[in-house]
């Protein structure tokens, strides 16, 4: 049980996402979760052991460390990743609910149901329209909010994104003011800036996806208002083809990710 | 044998749950199990090494640590996760029992194996009560063992062999406190979900029963 499990859960949502959503998921897994697990955890691994204060007073190091790092960078990032991934579950639950309803209809032998068997319902891909559009858009909105909140919390807690080499501490029981030295400050600064940059890219992708969905929504509405008798079949065939291509691209990306994480 | 087993168990349980039950499984998976493994375990990893007392007396640190942390927060958290997930096994066993019965009699005895009615409803309700019960017991244990959910920076210790009273400093107290509050919040959320599911099922089946009796009376 680890980040791989999260990948399995979110991978299911990938099928029903837009292209930008798929790019976002790839960026999340490769540039954030993988970097966190493979690199950042090693850099922050020895943080308290190698946090050294210029004093022999027992307890001073513990207290100073706790004062300057109320919650470690690595833990904040892990929480951020978990919270940011969770809204996608709303979409997964909505899709599961729709599938459940369709299965119920199929079992009752409803004439309106156009599926040949249960397997087809299970494999079917839902288009982002109607209630699913609202769920999907809310999930993107929540993602944006969580990203922004965590970035602000980071900035607020650590007074910016730089990791200083030296911190001056005078918390009790340290005698007077004591110099404390952080381990690997430059490496930590580099990774901090990297993670912040990728978070910003993810925020941009989410904003772009939101604009795309809103544009699509308003275009669809104006089309419906202008042309009440449009033919859904032609649109669906073209869309399905494009979606299949997107799926192929994203599946090949996912296979690369799975290869890395295993 | 590790947390993967619990994950598989919960995935299996998901099949026979109501909608609220599935939300509960998602909350336990993501906000409790994943946070525990990916985040919390590392905070408490070196708690004994980093526990420092202002004394050179050998054995004093060990004795003080043992006195203030009879069972570490992280172990209690793990036990809580295991105990809270286990009542769901009752439901899985009951469904397996139903399957066996059908195989044994070679005929279809139940409308649907996973349908929550009759005996399976009772089992499901018992499992919900047990889950909520375990959550409350563990929260109470946490509260009682550590005098609240706060983690102090400094504890004063005067147990033999420590000479007189000695200052002992706990490592990362703020971070530990944040995650303990997180644990309490998610436990609270799970208790609320379990109780809502319980009320929902009792309400749904009372209405069903009442309607059945009403239809029977008027036939």
PDB file of N, CA and C in Angstrom, chain B residues 6-47:
ATOM      1  N   UNK B   6      -4.602  -5.396   3.988  1.00  0.00           N
ATOM      2  CA  UNK B   6      -5.742  -4.587   4.423  1.00  0.00           C
ATOM      3  C   UNK B   6      -6.402  -3.913   3.231  1.00  0.00           C
ATOM      4  N   UNK B   7      -5.536  -3.476   2.302  1.00  0.00           N
ATOM      5  CA  UNK B   7      -6.075  -2.837   1.110  1.00  0.00           C
ATOM      6  C   UNK B   7      -6.945  -3.811   0.333  1.00  0.00           C
ATOM      7  N   UNK B   8      -6.459  -5.062   0.168  1.00  0.00           N
ATOM      8  CA  UNK B   8      -7.236  -6.061  -0.575  1.00  0.00           C
ATOM      9  C   UNK B   8      -8.548  -6.360   0.140  1.00  0.00           C
ATOM     10  N   UNK B   9      -8.474  -6.436   1.474  1.00  0.00           N
ATOM     11  CA  UNK B   9      -9.679  -6.700   2.259  1.00  0.00           C
ATOM     12  C   UNK B   9     -10.719  -5.617   2.029  1.00  0.00           C
ATOM     13  N   UNK B  10     -10.269  -4.372   2.105  1.00  0.00           N
ATOM     14  CA  UNK B  10     -11.205  -3.264   1.944  1.00  0.00           C
ATOM     15  C   UNK B  10     -11.775  -3.216   0.530  1.00  0.00           C
ATOM     16  N   UNK B  11     -10.947  -3.564  -0.464  1.00  0.00           N
ATOM     17  CA  UNK B  11     -11.444  -3.578  -1.839  1.00  0.00           C
ATOM     18  C   UNK B  11     -12.533  -4.639  -1.976  1.00  0.00           C
ATOM     19  N   UNK B  12     -12.322  -5.783  -1.329  1.00  0.00           N
ATOM     20  CA  UNK B  12     -13.321  -6.851  -1.371  1.00  0.00           C
ATOM     21  C   UNK B  12     -14.617  -6.432  -0.710  1.00  0.00           C
ATOM     22  N   UNK B  13     -14.498  -5.706   0.405  1.00  0.00           N
ATOM     23  CA  UNK B  13     -15.681  -5.262   1.144  1.00  0.00           C
ATOM     24  C   UNK B  13     -16.503  -4.268   0.333  1.00  0.00           C
ATOM     25  N   UNK B  14     -15.819  -3.476  -0.459  1.00  0.00           N
ATOM     26  CA  UNK B  14     -16.454  -2.411  -1.239  1.00  0.00           C
ATOM     27  C   UNK B  14     -17.612  -2.931  -2.084  1.00  0.00           C
ATOM     28  N   UNK B  15     -17.442  -4.191  -2.572  1.00  0.00           N
ATOM     29  CA  UNK B  15     -18.459  -4.762  -3.455  1.00  0.00           C
ATOM     30  C   UNK B  15     -19.812  -4.873  -2.780  1.00  0.00           C
ATOM     31  N   UNK B  16     -19.817  -5.183  -1.464  1.00  0.00           N
ATOM     32  CA  UNK B  16     -21.084  -5.442  -0.769  1.00  0.00           C
ATOM     33  C   UNK B  16     -21.538  -4.268   0.067  1.00  0.00           C
ATOM     34  N   UNK B  17     -20.996  -3.091  -0.191  1.00  0.00           N
ATOM     35  CA  UNK B  17     -21.351  -1.941   0.645  1.00  0.00           C
ATOM     36  C   UNK B  17     -22.402  -1.074  -0.012  1.00  0.00           C
ATOM     37  N   UNK B  18     -23.018  -0.236   0.808  1.00  0.00           N
ATOM     38  CA  UNK B  18     -23.920   0.795   0.281  1.00  0.00           C
ATOM     39  C   UNK B  18     -23.046   1.949  -0.211  1.00  0.00           C
ATOM     40  N   UNK B  19     -23.700   2.997  -0.744  1.00  0.00           N
ATOM     41  CA  UNK B  19     -22.961   4.167  -1.221  1.00  0.00           C
ATOM     42  C   UNK B  19     -22.137   4.804  -0.113  1.00  0.00           C
ATOM     43  N   UNK B  20     -22.760   4.964   1.068  1.00  0.00           N
ATOM     44  CA  UNK B  20     -22.045   5.592   2.185  1.00  0.00           C
ATOM     45  C   UNK B  20     -20.877   4.694   2.610  1.00  0.00           C
ATOM     46  N   UNK B  21     -21.096   3.380   2.540  1.00  0.00           N
ATOM     47  CA  UNK B  21     -20.029   2.437   2.874  1.00  0.00           C
ATOM     48  C   UNK B  21     -18.828   2.618   1.969  1.00  0.00           C
ATOM     49  N   UNK B  22     -19.093   2.889   0.690  1.00  0.00           N
ATOM     50  CA  UNK B  22     -17.990   3.081  -0.267  1.00  0.00           C
ATOM     51  C   UNK B  22     -17.242   4.376   0.030  1.00  0.00           C
ATOM     52  N   UNK B  23     -17.985   5.412   0.443  1.00  0.00           N
ATOM     53  CA  UNK B  23     -17.306   6.659   0.832  1.00  0.00           C
ATOM     54  C   UNK B  23     -16.423   6.380   2.045  1.00  0.00           C
ATOM     55  N   UNK B  24     -16.929   5.570   2.987  1.00  0.00           N
ATOM     56  CA  UNK B  24     -16.139   5.221   4.181  1.00  0.00           C
ATOM     57  C   UNK B  24     -14.850   4.523   3.767  1.00  0.00           C
ATOM     58  N   UNK B  25     -14.954   3.562   2.822  1.00  0.00           N
ATOM     59  CA  UNK B  25     -13.759   2.839   2.370  1.00  0.00           C
ATOM     60  C   UNK B  25     -12.761   3.811   1.739  1.00  0.00           C
ATOM     61  N   UNK B  26     -13.273   4.760   0.939  1.00  0.00           N
ATOM     62  CA  UNK B  26     -12.380   5.732   0.293  1.00  0.00           C
ATOM     63  C   UNK B  26     -11.682   6.600   1.333  1.00  0.00           C
ATOM     64  N   UNK B  27     -12.442   7.031   2.365  1.00  0.00           N
ATOM     65  CA  UNK B  27     -11.840   7.870   3.411  1.00  0.00           C
ATOM     66  C   UNK B  27     -10.759   7.083   4.151  1.00  0.00           C
ATOM     67  N   UNK B  28     -11.065   5.803   4.495  1.00  0.00           N
ATOM     68  CA  UNK B  28     -10.081   5.005   5.244  1.00  0.00           C
ATOM     69  C   UNK B  28      -8.832   4.776   4.393  1.00  0.00           C
ATOM     70  N   UNK B  29      -9.016   4.449   3.125  1.00  0.00           N
ATOM     71  CA  UNK B  29      -7.902   4.203   2.216  1.00  0.00           C
ATOM     72  C   UNK B  29      -6.982   5.395   2.105  1.00  0.00           C
ATOM     73  N   UNK B  30      -7.626   6.526   1.710  1.00  0.00           N
ATOM     74  CA  UNK B  30      -6.815   7.661   1.296  1.00  0.00           C
ATOM     75  C   UNK B  30      -6.403   8.533   2.459  1.00  0.00           C
ATOM     76  N   UNK B  31      -7.352   8.896   3.323  1.00  0.00           N
ATOM     77  CA  UNK B  31      -7.013   9.843   4.382  1.00  0.00           C
ATOM     78  C   UNK B  31      -6.445   9.193   5.625  1.00  0.00           C
ATOM     79  N   UNK B  32      -6.542   7.856   5.734  1.00  0.00           N
ATOM     80  CA  UNK B  32      -5.985   7.247   6.932  1.00  0.00           C
ATOM     81  C   UNK B  32      -4.836   6.311   6.590  1.00  0.00           C
ATOM     82  N   UNK B  33      -5.098   5.314   5.758  1.00  0.00           N
ATOM     83  CA  UNK B  33      -4.054   4.335   5.448  1.00  0.00           C
ATOM     84  C   UNK B  33      -2.907   4.965   4.668  1.00  0.00           C
ATOM     85  N   UNK B  34      -3.225   5.681   3.596  1.00  0.00           N
ATOM     86  CA  UNK B  34      -2.179   6.275   2.775  1.00  0.00           C
ATOM     87  C   UNK B  34      -1.397   7.321   3.550  1.00  0.00           C
ATOM     88  N   UNK B  35      -2.105   8.153   4.338  1.00  0.00           N
ATOM     89  CA  UNK B  35      -1.417   9.177   5.132  1.00  0.00           C
ATOM     90  C   UNK B  35      -0.525   8.497   6.163  1.00  0.00           C
ATOM     91  N   UNK B  36      -1.022   7.416   6.766  1.00  0.00           N
ATOM     92  CA  UNK B  36      -0.213   6.692   7.763  1.00  0.00           C
ATOM     93  C   UNK B  36       1.084   6.193   7.135  1.00  0.00           C
ATOM     94  N   UNK B  37       0.953   5.484   5.996  1.00  0.00           N
ATOM     95  CA  UNK B  37       2.129   4.852   5.414  1.00  0.00           C
ATOM     96  C   UNK B  37       3.073   5.862   4.783  1.00  0.00           C
ATOM     97  N   UNK B  38       2.523   6.806   4.024  1.00  0.00           N
ATOM     98  CA  UNK B  38       3.391   7.704   3.270  1.00  0.00           C
ATOM     99  C   UNK B  38       3.927   8.850   4.112  1.00  0.00           C
ATOM    100  N   UNK B  39       3.220   9.205   5.167  1.00  0.00           N
ATOM    101  CA  UNK B  39       3.593  10.422   5.884  1.00  0.00           C
ATOM    102  C   UNK B  39       3.898  10.163   7.360  1.00  0.00           C
ATOM    103  N   UNK B  40       2.911   9.633   8.091  1.00  0.00           N
ATOM    104  CA  UNK B  40       3.021   9.606   9.550  1.00  0.00           C
ATOM    105  C   UNK B  40       4.128   8.678  10.069  1.00  0.00           C
ATOM    106  N   UNK B  41       4.304   7.525   9.432  1.00  0.00           N
ATOM    107  CA  UNK B  41       5.303   6.562   9.936  1.00  0.00           C
ATOM    108  C   UNK B  41       6.675   7.198  10.058  1.00  0.00           C
ATOM    109  N   UNK B  42       7.030   8.055   9.100  1.00  0.00           N
ATOM    110  CA  UNK B  42       8.365   8.664   9.101  1.00  0.00           C
ATOM    111  C   UNK B  42       8.547   9.660  10.226  1.00  0.00           C
ATOM    112  N   UNK B  43       7.463  10.272  10.687  1.00  0.00           N
ATOM    113  CA  UNK B  43       7.600  11.270  11.754  1.00  0.00           C
ATOM    114  C   UNK B  43       7.991  10.571  13.051  1.00  0.00           C
ATOM    115  N   UNK B  44       7.391   9.418  13.304  1.00  0.00           N
ATOM    116  CA  UNK B  44       7.637   8.720  14.557  1.00  0.00           C
ATOM    117  C   UNK B  44       8.777   7.705  14.456  1.00  0.00           C
ATOM    118  N   UNK B  45       9.450   7.664  13.283  1.00  0.00           N
ATOM    119  CA  UNK B  45      10.425   6.599  13.046  1.00  0.00           C
ATOM    120  C   UNK B  45      11.529   6.556  14.095  1.00  0.00           C
ATOM    121  N   UNK B  46      12.130   7.728  14.389  1.00  0.00           N
ATOM    122  CA  UNK B  46      13.277   7.739  15.308  1.00  0.00           C
ATOM    123  C   UNK B  46      12.912   8.372  16.647  1.00  0.00           C
ATOM    124  N   UNK B  47      11.674   8.158  17.107  1.00  0.00           N
ATOM    125  CA  UNK B  47      11.231   8.897  18.290  1.00  0.00           C
ATOM    126  C   UNK B  47      12.066   8.597  19.529  1.00  0.00           C
TER     127      UNK B  47
END
